[in-house]
Amino acid sequence: MNIQQILNDKIKQAMIIAGASDDSEALVRQSGKPQFGDYQANGIMAAAKKMGKNPREFAQSVVDNLALDDLAEKVEIAGAGFINIFLKNDWLSKQATASQRDEKLGVLTKQNQRVVVDYSAPNVAKEMHVGHLRSTIIGDSIVRVLEFLGNSVIRANHVGDWGTQFGMLIAYLEKMQAENASEMQLADIEEFYRQAKLNYDSDENFAEKSRNYVVKLQSGDAYCLDMWQKLVAITMNQCQQTYDRLNVTLTPNDVMGESLYNPLLPEVVQTLKDKGLAVEDDGAVVVFLDEFKNKDGDPMGVIVQKKDGGYLYTTTDIAAAKYRYETLKADRVVLFTDARQAQHIAQAWLITRKAGLVPDEFGLEHFTFGMMLGKDGKPFKTRTGGTVKLSDLLDEAVMRATAIIEAKNPTLNDDEKSAIIDAIAIGAVKYADLSKNRNTDYVFDWDNMLSFEGNTAPYVQYAYTRIRSIFARADIRQLPVGDIAIGTDKERALIIKLLQFEEVLLQVIKDGLPHLLCQYLFELAGIFSGFYEACPILSADDTTKTSRLLLADFTAKTLKQGLDLLGIKTVEKM
């Protein structure tokens, strides 16, 4: 159910009949205040100006040609030419009844695109830290919404599994009896990395062996490949534990490391040369882009192959875009990285398009995000100034949630308590991040994120649990048969909010903004609270009781589905 789109189509049709051009837009939006109706069309003034007409006179012509009798109680013209639409209660009730019965809650959109979503992207021989959190959970929420709306999604975990550092690591693994590497924990490999670097810097023989191993690895030497694969496997096993703990849908099958594109790089560079885009410059192969200027105002040079024949991240990203179009047959690529990579990705994709490696209609969308900050306004660190490991962050979330739950409900059995603590702890961390506009930095605050008040996961989770408790207290195991009806303003407001679920989801995937879904769920929980306080459910007469029970069930299912799309669990008791 997309009321906004229904109204948009009908008003646009009326605008065209009234003389507007076919490319005119109705610009229908949800109204901010009840006195302005439920929805408002804001495109009249622009269309009237283009036609040289008085906006209010044109608005009247649009209203005269508007076919909304089936769903609108009243249509009025306001201000300079806004059109306010007040929906019929009977129509809203009918839509709510149908949506409550539908397994997809009335969401009708089926987009049917093939979308590659590139997110998370940890590095081999490094444990995941808080810097990986945003890409991982923002990307995963968008994946879930895309799939819910009917798209076929390919998860791409672009793991940093290739480069000169692997020669050094292989040499050190060999020195430290590398045949036991598969038994090591990732923390040991991080120490290996530090020790390998010390050896590389202090021992020229070791450094020479490391450089030789890089060459052998890149040429496909069996021994070096075996050692490299051990490093990758150990890293990804540890990452998978974190993904599972975070309730993230990535699996080992989704790993598409930098090494995947390595065989494609020579062809990419040759294509850029053949197209006249890449030139030799001081021994390197460079693409000069007029769209980007250096500090002297000259076209910026982007290196795609170094003097020594090595390739750059830019070359890999060009190859990745080509692979996703040609091999994966995608319609659209969505990439999530921090904002610092914006220029790099823009340059790589500009070169990709200039070279004709993907067609113009192939979607390449880079969604960036800000940083997680501490209360001091600086990047979030440990008390000693070190990088915060993601596993340590989740451990602390569990510890804090345990103290809260044990204090609130000490009678829970161990299984119930464990499930609730996990849902609240992990949900709080994820929601605290997802509820912030990804374009901004945000301050990480334990007290706020675990609060049962305000726009937090515990607040929304509790709203769901509270509704389910209504049915549990009344021992209602099967929903009554009947329709949802509107008897009060509170019921009407709740129904309209529920019917706007699809509109929110479409906006979330259009702009890659999961905070819009968080805000919707927070508002829905608040509107239900107002309904619950003003509208008795179990003590109402039979017809009203049935309607309100169905409305409560519709709300609970929407909250649960919405949280699931964010990768956040719900529980029946808290």
XYZ file of C-alpha atoms in Angstrom, residues 164-165 167-169 171-172 193-211 214:
27
model
C 52.467 -6.727 -0.880
C 51.967 -7.284 2.866
C 54.707 -11.739 1.249
C 55.818 -10.482 4.638
C 53.118 -12.432 6.462
C 57.543 -15.351 5.360
C 56.841 -14.850 9.053
C 51.494 -8.947 11.655
C 53.264 -6.680 14.125
C 56.189 -9.085 14.534
C 56.398 -9.657 10.782
C 56.673 -5.896 10.248
C 59.427 -5.668 12.863
C 61.325 -8.456 11.123
C 60.782 -6.824 7.741
C 62.152 -3.497 8.964
C 65.127 -4.933 10.864
C 66.235 -7.991 8.859
C 67.198 -7.418 5.212
C 67.297 -11.168 4.486
C 63.748 -11.499 5.814
C 62.672 -8.464 3.771
C 64.172 -9.951 0.624
C 62.384 -13.260 1.207
C 59.136 -11.350 1.774
C 59.505 -9.513 -1.539
C 54.993 -11.486 -3.069
